[in-house]
Coordinates of C-alpha atoms and ligand atoms in Angstrom, one line a residue:
X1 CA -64.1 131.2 81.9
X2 CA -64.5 127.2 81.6
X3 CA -61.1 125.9 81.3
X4 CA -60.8 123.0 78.9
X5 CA -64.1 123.6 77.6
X6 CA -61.6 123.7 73.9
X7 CA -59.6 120.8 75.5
X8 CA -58.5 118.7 72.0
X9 CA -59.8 121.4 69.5
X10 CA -56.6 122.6 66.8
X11 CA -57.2 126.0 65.6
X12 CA -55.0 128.0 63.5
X13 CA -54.5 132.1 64.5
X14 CA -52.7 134.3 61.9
X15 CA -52.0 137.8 63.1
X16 CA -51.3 135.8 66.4
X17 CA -48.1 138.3 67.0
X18 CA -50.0 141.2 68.3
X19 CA -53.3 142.6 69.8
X20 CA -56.6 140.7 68.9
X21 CA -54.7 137.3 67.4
X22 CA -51.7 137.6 70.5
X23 CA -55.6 137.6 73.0
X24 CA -57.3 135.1 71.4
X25 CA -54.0 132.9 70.6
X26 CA -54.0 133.0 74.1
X27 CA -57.4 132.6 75.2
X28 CA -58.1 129.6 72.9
X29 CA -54.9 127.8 74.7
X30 CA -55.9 128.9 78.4
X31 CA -59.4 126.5 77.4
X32 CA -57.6 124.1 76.1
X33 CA -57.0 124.4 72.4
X34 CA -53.9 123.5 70.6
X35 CA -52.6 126.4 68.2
X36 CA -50.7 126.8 65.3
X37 CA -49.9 130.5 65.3
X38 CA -48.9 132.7 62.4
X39 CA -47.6 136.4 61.8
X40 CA -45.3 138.3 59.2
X41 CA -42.9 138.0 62.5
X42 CA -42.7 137.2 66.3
X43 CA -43.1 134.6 68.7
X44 CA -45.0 132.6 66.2
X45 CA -45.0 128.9 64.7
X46 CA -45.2 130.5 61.1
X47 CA -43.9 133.8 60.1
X48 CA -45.0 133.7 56.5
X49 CA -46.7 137.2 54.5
X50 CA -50.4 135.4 54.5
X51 CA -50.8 137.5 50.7
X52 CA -47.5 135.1 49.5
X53 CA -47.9 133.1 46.4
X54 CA -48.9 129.5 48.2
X55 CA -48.3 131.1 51.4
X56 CA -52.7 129.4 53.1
X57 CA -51.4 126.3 51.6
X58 CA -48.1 126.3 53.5
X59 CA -50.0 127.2 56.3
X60 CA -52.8 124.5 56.3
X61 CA -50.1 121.5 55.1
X62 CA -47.9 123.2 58.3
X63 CA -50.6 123.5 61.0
X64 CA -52.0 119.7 59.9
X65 CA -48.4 118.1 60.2
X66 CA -48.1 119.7 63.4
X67 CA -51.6 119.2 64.9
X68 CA -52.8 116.0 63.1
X69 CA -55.7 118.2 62.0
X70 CA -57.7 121.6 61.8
X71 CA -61.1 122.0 64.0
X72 CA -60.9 126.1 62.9
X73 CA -59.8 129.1 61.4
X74 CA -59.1 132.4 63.2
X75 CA -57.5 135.0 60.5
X76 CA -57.2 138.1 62.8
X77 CA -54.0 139.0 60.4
X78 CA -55.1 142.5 59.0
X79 CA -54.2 145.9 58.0
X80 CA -55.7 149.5 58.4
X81 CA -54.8 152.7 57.4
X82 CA -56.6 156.6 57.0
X83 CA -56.4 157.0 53.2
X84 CA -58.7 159.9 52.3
X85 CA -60.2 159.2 48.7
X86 CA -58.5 161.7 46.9
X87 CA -55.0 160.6 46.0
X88 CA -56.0 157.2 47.4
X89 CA -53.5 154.8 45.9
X90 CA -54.2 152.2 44.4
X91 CA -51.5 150.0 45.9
X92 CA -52.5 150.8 49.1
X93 CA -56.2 149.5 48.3
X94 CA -55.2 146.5 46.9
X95 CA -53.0 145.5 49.8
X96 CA -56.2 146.5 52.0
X97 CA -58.1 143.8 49.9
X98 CA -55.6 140.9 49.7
X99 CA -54.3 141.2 53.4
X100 CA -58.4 141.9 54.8
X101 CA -60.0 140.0 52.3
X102 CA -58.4 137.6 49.5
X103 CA -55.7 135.9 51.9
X104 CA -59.3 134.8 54.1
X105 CA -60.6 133.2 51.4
X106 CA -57.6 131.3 50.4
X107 CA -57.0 130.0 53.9
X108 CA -60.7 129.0 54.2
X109 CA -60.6 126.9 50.6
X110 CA -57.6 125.3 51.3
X111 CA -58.3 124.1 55.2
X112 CA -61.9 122.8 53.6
X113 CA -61.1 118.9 53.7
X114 CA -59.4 119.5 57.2
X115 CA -62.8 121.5 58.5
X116 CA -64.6 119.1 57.1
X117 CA -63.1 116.0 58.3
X118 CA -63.4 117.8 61.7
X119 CA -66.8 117.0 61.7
X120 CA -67.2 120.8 64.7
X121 CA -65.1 123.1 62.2
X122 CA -65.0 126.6 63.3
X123 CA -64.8 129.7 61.3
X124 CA -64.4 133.2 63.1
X125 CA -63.3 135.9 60.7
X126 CA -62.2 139.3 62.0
X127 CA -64.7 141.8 60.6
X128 CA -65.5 145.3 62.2
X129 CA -67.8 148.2 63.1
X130 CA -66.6 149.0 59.3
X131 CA -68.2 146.0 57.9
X132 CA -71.2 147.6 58.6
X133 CA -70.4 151.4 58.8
X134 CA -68.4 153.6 56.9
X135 CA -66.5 156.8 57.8
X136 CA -63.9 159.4 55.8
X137 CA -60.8 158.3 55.2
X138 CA -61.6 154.5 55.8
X139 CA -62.8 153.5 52.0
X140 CA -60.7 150.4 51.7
X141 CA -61.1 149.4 55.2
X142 CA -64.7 149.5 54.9
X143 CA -64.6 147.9 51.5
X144 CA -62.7 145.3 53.0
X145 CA -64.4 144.3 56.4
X146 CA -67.8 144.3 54.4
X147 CA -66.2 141.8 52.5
X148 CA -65.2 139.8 55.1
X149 CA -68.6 140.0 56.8
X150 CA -70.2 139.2 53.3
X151 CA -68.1 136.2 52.8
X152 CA -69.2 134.9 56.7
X153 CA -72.5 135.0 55.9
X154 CA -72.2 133.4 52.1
X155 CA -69.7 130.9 53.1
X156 CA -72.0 129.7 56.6
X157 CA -74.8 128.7 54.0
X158 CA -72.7 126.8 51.8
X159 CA -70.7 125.0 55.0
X160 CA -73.4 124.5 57.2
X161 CA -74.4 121.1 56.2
X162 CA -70.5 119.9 56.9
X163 CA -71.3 121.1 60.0
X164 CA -68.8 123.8 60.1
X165 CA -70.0 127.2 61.1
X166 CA -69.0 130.7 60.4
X167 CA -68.9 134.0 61.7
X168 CA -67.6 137.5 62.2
X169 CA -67.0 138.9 65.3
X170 CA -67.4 143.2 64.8
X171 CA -64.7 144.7 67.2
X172 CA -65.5 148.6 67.8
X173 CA -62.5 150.6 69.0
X174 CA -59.6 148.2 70.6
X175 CA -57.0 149.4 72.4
X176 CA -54.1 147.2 70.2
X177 CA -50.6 148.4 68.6
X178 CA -52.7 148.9 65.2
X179 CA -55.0 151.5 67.0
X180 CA -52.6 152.9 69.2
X181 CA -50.6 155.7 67.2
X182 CA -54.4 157.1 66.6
X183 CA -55.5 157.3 70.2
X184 CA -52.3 158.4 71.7
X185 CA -51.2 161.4 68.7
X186 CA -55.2 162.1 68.6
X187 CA -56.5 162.4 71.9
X188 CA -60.0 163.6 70.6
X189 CA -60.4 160.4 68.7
X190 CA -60.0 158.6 71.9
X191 CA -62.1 160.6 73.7
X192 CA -64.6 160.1 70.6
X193 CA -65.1 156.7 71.2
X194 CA -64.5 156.2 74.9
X195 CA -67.4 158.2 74.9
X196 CA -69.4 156.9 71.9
X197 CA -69.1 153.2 73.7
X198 CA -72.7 152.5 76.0
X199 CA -69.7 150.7 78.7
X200 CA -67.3 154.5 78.4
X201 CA -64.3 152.8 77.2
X202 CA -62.3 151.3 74.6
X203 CA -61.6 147.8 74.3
X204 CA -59.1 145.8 75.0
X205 CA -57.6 142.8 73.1
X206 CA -59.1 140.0 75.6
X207 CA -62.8 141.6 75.5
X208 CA -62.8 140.4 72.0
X209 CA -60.9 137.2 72.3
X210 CA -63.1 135.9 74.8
X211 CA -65.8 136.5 72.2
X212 CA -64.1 134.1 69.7
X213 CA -63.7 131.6 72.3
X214 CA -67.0 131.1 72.9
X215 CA -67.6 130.8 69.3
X216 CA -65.3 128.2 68.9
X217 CA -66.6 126.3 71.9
X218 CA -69.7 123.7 72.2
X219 CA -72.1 127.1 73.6
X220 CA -72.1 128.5 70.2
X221 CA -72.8 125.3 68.0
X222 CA -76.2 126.8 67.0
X223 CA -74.8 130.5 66.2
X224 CA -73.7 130.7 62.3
X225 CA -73.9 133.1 59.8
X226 CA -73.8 136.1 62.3
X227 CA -71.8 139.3 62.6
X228 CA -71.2 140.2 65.9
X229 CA -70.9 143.2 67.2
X230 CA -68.1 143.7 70.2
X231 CA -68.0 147.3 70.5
X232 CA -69.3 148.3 73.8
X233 CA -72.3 149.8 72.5
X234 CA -71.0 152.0 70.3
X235 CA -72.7 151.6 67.6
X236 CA -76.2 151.1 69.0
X237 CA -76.7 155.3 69.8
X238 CA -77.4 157.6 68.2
Ligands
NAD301 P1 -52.4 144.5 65.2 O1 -51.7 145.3 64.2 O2 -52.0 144.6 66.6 O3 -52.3 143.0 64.8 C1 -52.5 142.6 63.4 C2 -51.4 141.5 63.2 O4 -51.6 141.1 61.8 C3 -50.0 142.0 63.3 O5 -49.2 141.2 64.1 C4 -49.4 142.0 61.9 O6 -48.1 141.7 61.8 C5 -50.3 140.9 61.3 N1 -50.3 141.0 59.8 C6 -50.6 142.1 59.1 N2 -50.5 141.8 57.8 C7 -50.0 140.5 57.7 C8 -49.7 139.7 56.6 N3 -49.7 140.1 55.3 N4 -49.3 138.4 56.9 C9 -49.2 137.9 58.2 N5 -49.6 138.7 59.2 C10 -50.0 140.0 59.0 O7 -53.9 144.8 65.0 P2 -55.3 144.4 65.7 O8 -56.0 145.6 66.2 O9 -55.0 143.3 66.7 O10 -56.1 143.8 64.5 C11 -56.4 142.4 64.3 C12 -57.7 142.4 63.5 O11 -58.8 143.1 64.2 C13 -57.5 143.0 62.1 O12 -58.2 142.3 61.1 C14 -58.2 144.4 62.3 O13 -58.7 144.9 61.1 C15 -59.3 144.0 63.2 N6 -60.0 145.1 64.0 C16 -59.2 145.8 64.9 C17 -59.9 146.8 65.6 C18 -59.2 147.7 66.6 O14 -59.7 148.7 67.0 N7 -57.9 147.4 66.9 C19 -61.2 147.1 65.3 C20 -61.9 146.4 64.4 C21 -61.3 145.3 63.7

């Protein structure tokens, strides 16, 4: 770790009440950053539903007032659930979609003149091994971090030349309170992946926030456009 390698740099974190966005909330301050955090509740600056009606533009006038700017987005705010197809209901997809996906986009449009103005804005969306795998009962997860990985890739080619760069960091199985009821009442699915991952283990929140710290830091000024991986090797075997 190179503390104050973020020293000066405003990023915002939604889902910053638990797991992954509590890490890299974290993580980003320990190097430096100043944060404006956001969650539906917690130890938060914001507690705001990021699907409200004008809730990314509340969030972007908010964070600005409060850190004179925005060098970067991290929306790790997101929802999961086993919905087998049959019977899948449609509320529960659309929530999927406007929590994983739409809510993204909005915050991203609306922070645009702040990245911008920035002049080193940092995107780091929150995709998945499902943005680039599928499995039973995960159709509108999958549907949704594939979307999220999609936009990273079409939104780095259209903000590149503001010199703002994008990403998706791919987190395989993380130990966090949205995975937890799964490995602990389904101790073959833990099992499953402990042994799936190259390392023998699941993650842990940090093991991913570190990742998004270095993509918000000066090292990764040439990496855009990418999906990352952070998985452990899961995904690399057969
Ligand atoms: P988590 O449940 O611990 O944290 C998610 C946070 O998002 C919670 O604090 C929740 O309150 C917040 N949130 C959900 N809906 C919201 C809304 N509408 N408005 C505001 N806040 C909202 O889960 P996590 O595992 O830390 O997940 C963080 C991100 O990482 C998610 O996008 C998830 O899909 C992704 N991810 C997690 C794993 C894993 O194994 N845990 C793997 C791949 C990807």
């Amino acid at each position: 770790m190179s503390a104050g390698r973020l020293a000066g740099f405003r990023a915002i974190v939604t889902g910053a009440g638990s797991g992954i966005g509590a890490a890299t909330a974290r993580r980003l301050a320990a190097d430096g950053a100043q944060l404006f955090t956001v969650d539906l509740a917690g130890d938060v600056d914001m507690t705001v539903d990021v699907t409200a009606e004008g809730a990314n533009a509340a969030i972007i006038a908010a964070a600005t007032d409060a850190l004179g700017g925005i060098d970067a987005l991290v929306p790790c705010a997101g929802v999961s659930a086993f919905l087998p197809l049959e019977g899948h209901d449609d509320a529960a997809f659309d929530r999927t979609i406007a929590v994983n996906v739409t809510a993204v986009f909005r915050l991203v449009r609306d922070a645009l003149p702040q990245l911008k103005a920035s002049g080193r804005g940092r995107i780091v969306m929150i995709g998945s091994v499902a943005s680039a795998f599928g499995d039973a009962g995960l159709v509108a997860y999958a549907a949704s971090k594939h979307a999220v990985l999609g936009m990273a890739r079409a939104m780095s080619g259209e903000l590149g030349g503001a010199g703002i760069t994008v990403n998706c960091v791919m987190p395989g199985a993380i130990e966090t309170p949205m995975t937890a009821p799964a490995f602990t009442d389904m101790p073959e699915y833990r099992t499953h992946w402990e042994a799936k991952a190259a390392l023998g283990r699941l993650g842990q929140p940090e093991d991913i926030a570190d990742v998004i710290a270095f993509l918000c830091s000066e090292d990764a000024r040439f990496v855009t456009g990418q999906g990352i991986l952070v998985d452990g090797g899961a995904m690399t075997r057969m």
